[in-house]
PDB file of C-alpha atoms in Angstrom:
ATOM      1  CA  MET H 168       0.000   0.000   0.000  1.00  0.00           C
ATOM      2  CA  SER H 169       1.482   3.357  -1.014  1.00  0.00           C
ATOM      3  CA  GLU H 170       1.816   6.356   1.294  1.00  0.00           C
ATOM      4  CA  ARG H 171      -0.736   8.126  -0.865  1.00  0.00           C
ATOM      5  CA  THR H 172      -3.344   5.420  -0.384  1.00  0.00           C
ATOM      6  CA  LYS H 173      -3.146   5.351   3.419  1.00  0.00           C
ATOM      7  CA  PRO H 174      -4.496   8.839   4.132  1.00  0.00           C
ATOM      8  CA  ILE H 175      -7.310   8.319   1.631  1.00  0.00           C
ATOM      9  CA  ASN H 176      -8.408   5.188   3.473  1.00  0.00           C
ATOM     10  CA  LEU H 177      -8.109   6.910   6.842  1.00  0.00           C
ATOM     11  CA  ARG H 178     -10.105   9.847   5.555  1.00  0.00           C
ATOM     12  CA  GLN H 179     -12.807   7.504   4.320  1.00  0.00           C
ATOM     13  CA  LEU H 180     -12.757   5.819   7.725  1.00  0.00           C
ATOM     14  CA  MET H 181     -13.258   9.222   9.331  1.00  0.00           C
ATOM     15  CA  TYR H 182     -16.224  10.001   7.072  1.00  0.00           C
ATOM     16  CA  ILE H 183     -17.818   6.615   7.667  1.00  0.00           C
ATOM     17  CA  GLY H 184     -17.193   6.706  11.413  1.00  0.00           C
ATOM     18  CA  GLY H 185     -18.708  10.152  11.758  1.00  0.00           C
ATOM     19  CA  LEU H 186     -21.773   9.305   9.703  1.00  0.00           C
ATOM     20  CA  LEU H 187     -22.285   5.962  11.462  1.00  0.00           C
ATOM     21  CA  THR H 188     -21.998   7.533  14.908  1.00  0.00           C
ATOM     22  CA  ILE H 189     -24.615  10.155  14.075  1.00  0.00           C
ATOM     23  CA  ALA H 190     -26.976   7.874  12.141  1.00  0.00           C
ATOM     24  CA  LEU H 191     -26.889   4.883  14.490  1.00  0.00           C
ATOM     25  CA  TYR H 192     -27.275   6.954  17.632  1.00  0.00           C
ATOM     26  CA  ILE H 193     -30.139   9.077  16.275  1.00  0.00           C
ATOM     27  CA  VAL H 194     -32.040   6.200  14.644  1.00  0.00           C
ATOM     28  CA  PHE H 195     -31.801   3.908  17.671  1.00  0.00           C
ATOM     29  CA  LEU H 196     -32.620   6.811  19.994  1.00  0.00           C
ATOM     30  CA  ILE H 197     -35.800   7.513  18.026  1.00  0.00           C
ATOM     31  CA  ILE H 198     -36.775   3.832  18.108  1.00  0.00           C
ATOM     32  CA  GLY H 199     -36.147   3.663  21.857  1.00  0.00           C
ATOM     33  CA  TRP H 200     -38.122   6.868  22.379  1.00  0.00           C
ATOM     34  CA  GLY H 201     -40.994   5.529  20.292  1.00  0.00           C
ATOM     35  CA  LEU H 202     -41.139   2.301  22.311  1.00  0.00           C
ATOM     36  CA  PHE H 203     -40.870   4.051  25.680  1.00  0.00           C
ATOM     37  CA  PRO H 204     -44.161   3.206  27.427  1.00  0.00           C
ATOM     38  CA  ASN H 205     -44.665   6.586  29.132  1.00  0.00           C
ATOM     39  CA  PRO H 206     -44.925  10.178  27.885  1.00  0.00           C
ATOM     40  CA  LEU H 207     -41.355  11.398  27.424  1.00  0.00           C
ATOM     41  CA  SER H 208     -39.895  14.863  26.999  1.00  0.00           C
ATOM     42  CA  PRO H 209     -36.340  16.239  27.237  1.00  0.00           C
ATOM     43  CA  LEU H 210     -37.745  18.571  29.879  1.00  0.00           C
ATOM     44  CA  ASP H 211     -38.437  15.772  32.361  1.00  0.00           C
ATOM     45  CA  HIS H 212     -36.495  12.716  31.163  1.00  0.00           C
ATOM     46  CA  TRP H 213     -32.757  12.217  30.871  1.00  0.00           C
ATOM     47  CA  LEU H 214     -31.498  10.245  27.886  1.00  0.00           C
ATOM     48  CA  SER H 215     -30.455   7.453  30.238  1.00  0.00           C
ATOM     49  CA  ASP H 216     -34.086   7.066  31.310  1.00  0.00           C
ATOM     50  CA  ILE H 217     -34.787   5.653  27.845  1.00  0.00           C
ATOM     51  CA  GLY H 218     -32.214   2.938  28.570  1.00  0.00           C
ATOM     52  CA  ARG H 219     -33.866   1.817  31.811  1.00  0.00           C
ATOM     53  CA  TYR H 220     -35.344  -1.680  31.671  1.00  0.00           C
ATOM     54  CA  GLU H 221     -38.106  -0.678  34.084  1.00  0.00           C
ATOM     55  CA  VAL H 222     -39.987   2.617  34.305  1.00  0.00           C
ATOM     56  CA  PRO H 223     -42.818   4.036  36.455  1.00  0.00           C
ATOM     57  CA  ALA H 224     -46.205   2.377  36.108  1.00  0.00           C
ATOM     58  CA  ASP H 225     -47.990   5.669  36.808  1.00  0.00           C
ATOM     59  CA  GLY H 226     -46.755   7.241  33.546  1.00  0.00           C
ATOM     60  CA  GLY H 227     -44.713   9.904  35.306  1.00  0.00           C
ATOM     61  CA  PRO H 228     -41.002  10.688  34.989  1.00  0.00           C
ATOM     62  CA  VAL H 229     -38.332   8.374  36.355  1.00  0.00           C
ATOM     63  CA  TRP H 230     -36.922  11.091  38.600  1.00  0.00           C
ATOM     64  CA  ARG H 231     -39.234  13.342  40.668  1.00  0.00           C
ATOM     65  CA  LEU H 232     -38.223  16.723  42.095  1.00  0.00           C
ATOM     66  CA  ILE H 233     -39.840  17.080  45.511  1.00  0.00           C
ATOM     67  CA  ALA H 234     -39.047  19.976  47.851  1.00  0.00           C
ATOM     68  CA  GLY H 235     -35.778  20.646  46.024  1.00  0.00           C
ATOM     69  CA  GLU H 236     -34.590  17.022  46.149  1.00  0.00           C
ATOM     70  CA  TRP H 237     -34.506  14.411  43.372  1.00  0.00           C
ATOM     71  CA  TYR H 238     -36.120  11.047  44.086  1.00  0.00           C
ATOM     72  CA  LEU H 239     -36.120   7.909  41.954  1.00  0.00           C
ATOM     73  CA  TYR H 240     -39.703   6.757  41.464  1.00  0.00           C
ATOM     74  CA  THR H 241     -39.007   3.487  43.275  1.00  0.00           C
ATOM     75  CA  GLU H 242     -38.040   5.478  46.362  1.00  0.00           C
ATOM     76  CA  LEU H 243     -41.631   6.744  46.353  1.00  0.00           C
ATOM     77  CA  PHE H 244     -42.945   3.152  46.228  1.00  0.00           C
ATOM     78  CA  ILE H 245     -44.327   3.576  42.709  1.00  0.00           C
ATOM     79  CA  PRO H 246     -44.547   0.200  40.885  1.00  0.00           C
ATOM     80  CA  SER H 247     -42.640  -0.536  37.674  1.00  0.00           C
ATOM     81  CA  ILE H 248     -43.487  -1.691  34.163  1.00  0.00           C
ATOM     82  CA  PRO H 249     -41.074  -3.060  31.509  1.00  0.00           C
ATOM     83  CA  ASN H 250     -39.549  -0.659  28.999  1.00  0.00           C
ATOM     84  CA  PRO H 251     -39.272  -2.296  25.536  1.00  0.00           C
ATOM     85  CA  GLY H 252     -37.297   0.686  24.247  1.00  0.00           C
ATOM     86  CA  ALA H 253     -34.375   0.161  26.638  1.00  0.00           C
ATOM     87  CA  ILE H 254     -32.412  -2.253  24.474  1.00  0.00           C
ATOM     88  CA  TRP H 255     -32.619   0.114  21.505  1.00  0.00           C
ATOM     89  CA  TYR H 256     -31.246   3.104  23.362  1.00  0.00           C
ATOM     90  CA  ASN H 257     -28.498   1.044  24.947  1.00  0.00           C
ATOM     91  CA  LEU H 258     -27.559  -0.252  21.500  1.00  0.00           C
ATOM     92  CA  ALA H 259     -27.480   3.376  20.319  1.00  0.00           C
ATOM     93  CA  CYS H 260     -24.767   4.052  22.891  1.00  0.00           C
ATOM     94  CA  ILE H 261     -22.807   0.876  22.161  1.00  0.00           C
ATOM     95  CA  LEU H 262     -22.875   1.275  18.379  1.00  0.00           C
ATOM     96  CA  GLY H 263     -22.280   5.023  18.654  1.00  0.00           C
ATOM     97  CA  GLY H 264     -19.188   4.286  20.740  1.00  0.00           C
ATOM     98  CA  ILE H 265     -17.898   1.910  18.069  1.00  0.00           C
ATOM     99  CA  GLY H 266     -18.517   4.610  15.462  1.00  0.00           C
ATOM    100  CA  MET H 267     -16.419   7.009  17.554  1.00  0.00           C
ATOM    101  CA  PHE H 268     -13.484   4.601  17.319  1.00  0.00           C
ATOM    102  CA  LEU H 269     -13.726   4.680  13.528  1.00  0.00           C
ATOM    103  CA  PHE H 270     -14.040   8.461  13.396  1.00  0.00           C
ATOM    104  CA  PHE H 271     -11.156   9.257  15.730  1.00  0.00           C
ATOM    105  CA  SER H 272      -8.928   6.657  14.056  1.00  0.00           C
ATOM    106  CA  GLY H 273      -8.999   8.969  11.056  1.00  0.00           C
ATOM    107  CA  PHE H 274      -7.004  11.591  12.960  1.00  0.00           C
ATOM    108  CA  TRP H 275      -3.942   9.376  12.492  1.00  0.00           C
ATOM    109  CA  GLN H 276      -3.642  10.720   8.928  1.00  0.00           C
ATOM    110  CA  PHE H 277      -2.695  14.177  10.245  1.00  0.00           C
ATOM    111  CA  ARG H 278       0.122  13.013  12.535  1.00  0.00           C
ATOM    112  CA  GLU H 279       2.905  14.235  10.199  1.00  0.00           C
ATOM    113  CA  LYS H 280       1.660  17.803   9.794  1.00  0.00           C
ATOM    114  CA  ASN H 281       4.640  20.152  10.229  1.00  0.00           C
ATOM    115  CA  ASP H 282       3.440  21.794  13.447  1.00  0.00           C
ATOM    116  CA  ARG H 283       4.531  20.376  16.797  1.00  0.00           C
ATOM    117  CA  ILE H 284       1.655  21.847  18.803  1.00  0.00           C
ATOM    118  CA  PHE H 285      -0.846  20.646  16.216  1.00  0.00           C
ATOM    119  CA  GLN H 286       0.620  17.139  16.370  1.00  0.00           C
ATOM    120  CA  VAL H 287       0.225  17.026  20.163  1.00  0.00           C
ATOM    121  CA  VAL H 288      -3.363  18.270  19.932  1.00  0.00           C
ATOM    122  CA  ASN H 289      -4.108  15.782  17.158  1.00  0.00           C
ATOM    123  CA  TYR H 290      -2.812  12.857  19.252  1.00  0.00           C
ATOM    124  CA  LEU H 291      -4.739  14.052  22.303  1.00  0.00           C
ATOM    125  CA  ILE H 292      -7.985  14.287  20.327  1.00  0.00           C
ATOM    126  CA  MET H 293      -7.479  10.781  18.986  1.00  0.00           C
ATOM    127  CA  ILE H 294      -6.706   9.293  22.420  1.00  0.00           C
ATOM    128  CA  LEU H 295      -9.532  11.144  24.188  1.00  0.00           C
ATOM    129  CA  GLY H 296     -11.883  10.160  21.365  1.00  0.00           C
ATOM    130  CA  PHE H 297     -11.055   6.495  21.951  1.00  0.00           C
ATOM    131  CA  ILE H 298     -11.589   6.932  25.696  1.00  0.00           C
ATOM    132  CA  GLY H 299     -14.904   8.684  25.017  1.00  0.00           C
ATOM    133  CA  GLY H 300     -15.940   5.813  22.749  1.00  0.00           C
ATOM    134  CA  VAL H 301     -15.166   3.299  25.499  1.00  0.00           C
ATOM    135  CA  PHE H 302     -17.249   5.191  28.032  1.00  0.00           C
ATOM    136  CA  LEU H 303     -20.162   5.637  25.611  1.00  0.00           C
ATOM    137  CA  ILE H 304     -20.146   1.859  25.152  1.00  0.00           C
ATOM    138  CA  LEU H 305     -20.068   1.442  28.940  1.00  0.00           C
ATOM    139  CA  ILE H 306     -23.092   3.744  29.248  1.00  0.00           C
ATOM    140  CA  GLY H 307     -24.968   1.328  26.987  1.00  0.00           C
ATOM    141  CA  ILE H 308     -23.794  -1.722  28.907  1.00  0.00           C
ATOM    142  CA  PHE H 309     -24.338  -0.326  32.403  1.00  0.00           C
ATOM    143  CA  SER H 310     -27.805   1.229  32.374  1.00  0.00           C
ATOM    144  CA  GLU H 311     -29.324   2.839  35.454  1.00  0.00           C
ATOM    145  CA  ASP H 312     -31.006  -0.403  36.490  1.00  0.00           C
ATOM    146  CA  GLY H 313     -29.157  -3.232  34.769  1.00  0.00           C
ATOM    147  CA  ILE H 314     -26.160  -4.636  32.963  1.00  0.00           C
ATOM    148  CA  PHE H 315     -27.226  -5.069  29.325  1.00  0.00           C
ATOM    149  CA  LEU H 316     -30.532  -6.977  29.513  1.00  0.00           C
ATOM    150  CA  ILE H 317     -29.874  -8.169  33.078  1.00  0.00           C
ATOM    151  CA  LEU H 318     -31.991  -6.267  35.585  1.00  0.00           C
ATOM    152  CA  ILE H 319     -30.182  -5.567  38.861  1.00  0.00           C
ATOM    153  CA  ASP H 320     -30.752  -3.362  41.891  1.00  0.00           C
ATOM    154  CA  ALA H 321     -30.436   0.331  40.963  1.00  0.00           C
ATOM    155  CA  VAL H 322     -28.501   0.871  44.191  1.00  0.00           C
ATOM    156  CA  ILE H 323     -25.707  -1.140  42.556  1.00  0.00           C
ATOM    157  CA  SER H 324     -26.064  -0.163  38.898  1.00  0.00           C
ATOM    158  CA  TYR H 325     -26.898   3.553  39.130  1.00  0.00           C
ATOM    159  CA  PRO H 326     -23.580   4.717  40.688  1.00  0.00           C
ATOM    160  CA  VAL H 327     -21.650   2.897  37.949  1.00  0.00           C
ATOM    161  CA  HIS H 328     -23.848   4.353  35.211  1.00  0.00           C
ATOM    162  CA  HIS H 329     -23.690   7.864  36.663  1.00  0.00           C
ATOM    163  CA  THR H 330     -19.893   7.752  36.973  1.00  0.00           C
ATOM    164  CA  VAL H 331     -19.237   6.544  33.418  1.00  0.00           C
ATOM    165  CA  THR H 332     -21.721   9.137  32.133  1.00  0.00           C
ATOM    166  CA  LEU H 333     -19.912  12.027  33.814  1.00  0.00           C
ATOM    167  CA  ILE H 334     -16.540  10.768  32.559  1.00  0.00           C
ATOM    168  CA  PHE H 335     -17.966  10.586  29.027  1.00  0.00           C
ATOM    169  CA  PHE H 336     -19.174  14.193  29.184  1.00  0.00           C
ATOM    170  CA  LEU H 337     -15.819  15.279  30.599  1.00  0.00           C
ATOM    171  CA  MET H 338     -14.151  13.686  27.573  1.00  0.00           C
ATOM    172  CA  LEU H 339     -16.554  15.571  25.291  1.00  0.00           C
ATOM    173  CA  LEU H 340     -15.700  18.840  27.011  1.00  0.00           C
ATOM    174  CA  ILE H 341     -11.938  18.410  26.586  1.00  0.00           C
ATOM    175  CA  ILE H 342     -12.271  17.114  23.018  1.00  0.00           C
ATOM    176  CA  LYS H 343     -14.300  20.183  22.020  1.00  0.00           C
ATOM    177  CA  VAL H 344     -11.700  22.562  23.459  1.00  0.00           C
ATOM    178  CA  LEU H 345      -9.018  20.805  21.415  1.00  0.00           C
ATOM    179  CA  ALA H 346     -11.212  20.322  18.331  1.00  0.00           C
ATOM    180  CA  GLY H 347     -11.784  24.062  18.055  1.00  0.00           C
ATOM    181  CA  PHE H 348      -8.020  24.628  17.957  1.00  0.00           C
ATOM    182  CA  TRP H 349      -7.568  21.686  15.569  1.00  0.00           C
ATOM    183  CA  ALA H 350     -10.180  23.018  13.133  1.00  0.00           C
ATOM    184  CA  TRP H 351      -8.601  26.483  13.311  1.00  0.00           C
ATOM    185  CA  LYS H 352      -5.148  25.116  12.445  1.00  0.00           C
ATOM    186  CA  MET H 353      -6.698  23.077   9.616  1.00  0.00           C
ATOM    187  CA  ASN H 354      -7.989  26.366   8.168  1.00  0.00           C
ATOM    188  CA  PHE H 355     -11.595  25.244   8.346  1.00  0.00           C
ATOM    189  CA  ASN H 356     -14.294  27.910   8.439  1.00  0.00           C
ATOM    190  CA  ARG H 357     -13.736  29.863  11.667  1.00  0.00           C
ATOM    191  CA  LEU H 358     -17.373  29.327  12.637  1.00  0.00           C
ATOM    192  CA  ILE H 359     -16.582  25.629  13.173  1.00  0.00           C
ATOM    193  CA  SER H 360     -14.039  26.480  15.866  1.00  0.00           C
ATOM    194  CA  LEU H 361     -16.410  29.012  17.385  1.00  0.00           C
ATOM    195  CA  TYR H 362     -19.227  26.456  17.466  1.00  0.00           C
ATOM    196  CA  SER H 363     -16.928  23.879  19.078  1.00  0.00           C
ATOM    197  CA  TRP H 364     -15.965  26.300  21.845  1.00  0.00           C
ATOM    198  CA  VAL H 365     -19.440  27.733  22.464  1.00  0.00           C
ATOM    199  CA  ILE H 366     -21.150  24.364  23.002  1.00  0.00           C
ATOM    200  CA  ILE H 367     -18.600  23.475  25.686  1.00  0.00           C
ATOM    201  CA  VAL H 368     -20.877  25.297  28.118  1.00  0.00           C
ATOM    202  CA  PHE H 369     -23.426  22.451  27.978  1.00  0.00           C
ATOM    203  CA  ASP H 370     -20.838  19.777  28.783  1.00  0.00           C
ATOM    204  CA  ALA H 371     -19.488  21.936  31.608  1.00  0.00           C
ATOM    205  CA  ILE H 372     -22.959  22.236  33.138  1.00  0.00           C
ATOM    206  CA  VAL H 373     -23.459  18.465  32.926  1.00  0.00           C
ATOM    207  CA  VAL H 374     -20.077  17.693  34.496  1.00  0.00           C
ATOM    208  CA  PHE H 375     -19.983  20.330  37.221  1.00  0.00           C
ATOM    209  CA  THR H 376     -23.618  19.955  38.323  1.00  0.00           C
ATOM    210  CA  GLY H 377     -23.562  16.156  38.310  1.00  0.00           C
ATOM    211  CA  ASN H 378     -25.946  16.088  35.328  1.00  0.00           C
ATOM    212  CA  SER H 379     -28.764  17.833  37.175  1.00  0.00           C
ATOM    213  CA  SER H 380     -30.667  19.057  34.096  1.00  0.00           C
ATOM    214  CA  SER H 381     -32.217  16.659  31.595  1.00  0.00           C
ATOM    215  CA  LEU H 382     -32.637  19.350  28.935  1.00  0.00           C
ATOM    216  CA  ILE H 383     -28.982  20.393  29.124  1.00  0.00           C
ATOM    217  CA  GLU H 384     -27.941  16.750  28.742  1.00  0.00           C
ATOM    218  CA  TRP H 385     -30.026  16.407  25.565  1.00  0.00           C
ATOM    219  CA  ILE H 386     -28.604  19.660  24.167  1.00  0.00           C
ATOM    220  CA  SER H 387     -25.046  18.570  24.988  1.00  0.00           C
ATOM    221  CA  VAL H 388     -25.423  15.249  23.172  1.00  0.00           C
ATOM    222  CA  LEU H 389     -27.202  16.656  20.115  1.00  0.00           C
ATOM    223  CA  THR H 390     -24.769  19.554  19.687  1.00  0.00           C
ATOM    224  CA  SER H 391     -21.892  17.070  20.026  1.00  0.00           C
ATOM    225  CA  LEU H 392     -23.326  15.010  17.194  1.00  0.00           C
ATOM    226  CA  GLY H 393     -23.699  18.250  15.250  1.00  0.00           C
ATOM    227  CA  LEU H 394     -20.000  19.008  15.753  1.00  0.00           C
ATOM    228  CA  LEU H 395     -19.099  15.533  14.532  1.00  0.00           C
ATOM    229  CA  GLY H 396     -21.054  16.141  11.341  1.00  0.00           C
ATOM    230  CA  ILE H 397     -19.609  19.630  10.894  1.00  0.00           C
ATOM    231  CA  LEU H 398     -16.039  18.321  11.218  1.00  0.00           C
ATOM    232  CA  ASP H 399     -16.812  15.685   8.597  1.00  0.00           C
ATOM    233  CA  ILE H 400     -18.186  18.389   6.293  1.00  0.00           C
ATOM    234  CA  GLY H 401     -15.229  20.683   6.974  1.00  0.00           C
ATOM    235  CA  LEU H 402     -12.829  17.888   6.117  1.00  0.00           C
ATOM    236  CA  TYR H 403     -14.719  17.147   2.911  1.00  0.00           C
ATOM    237  CA  PHE H 404     -14.581  20.753   1.706  1.00  0.00           C
ATOM    238  CA  SER H 405     -10.902  21.030   2.642  1.00  0.00           C
ATOM    239  CA  GLU H 406     -10.278  18.212   0.162  1.00  0.00           C
ATOM    240  CA  LEU H 407     -11.914  20.223  -2.614  1.00  0.00           C
ATOM    241  CA  GLU H 408      -9.612  23.209  -2.140  1.00  0.00           C
TER     242      GLU H 408
END
């Protein structure tokens, strides 16, 4: 394989990985949402609620804010019903994580760019992207109330799920800081870097508040997918120049 062929293949891998991450996550999220047995809104349900294998039988949200404190519905002695959408959302996370591995593998093609700082940033993005992919997969495996199709006590599973979720969002935050610089050095449209830096605020809120707002979590994830698509588009147009 010639040196010229390698970057082309890596670039194709980057395109495919980005598109697969976005498409698989969104499609499986929509399926999981559609199969969720209760009314669901980003205003009162976290994304992880879709991945729960059991949800409230009274049709209300999984988490209830009472007198300034959050309570899981089971703490209020509300019975449960099965959630047929759980497997789909958890697969969205697992497959999305695999797609991240493909996408961030593509950064290897830029390792020889004649800029030492850029090279360091490029390697960091690739490594953090792999770590983020691992933790997105773990989010799908360790749901709030089970380990991939195996229902277990939320007292055991929730702390694991919550921890891997916060680590994932921390990875997103750092990646976006670096990605803005990376896109700037790649001479992409400056709005791409600006977008990457502006949406950091949502990840910061998730991380530093312990993911206390469902709406902010949704916005963080969707804007992250948007950045993935924008980077793919920016890379495509850079090829045409």
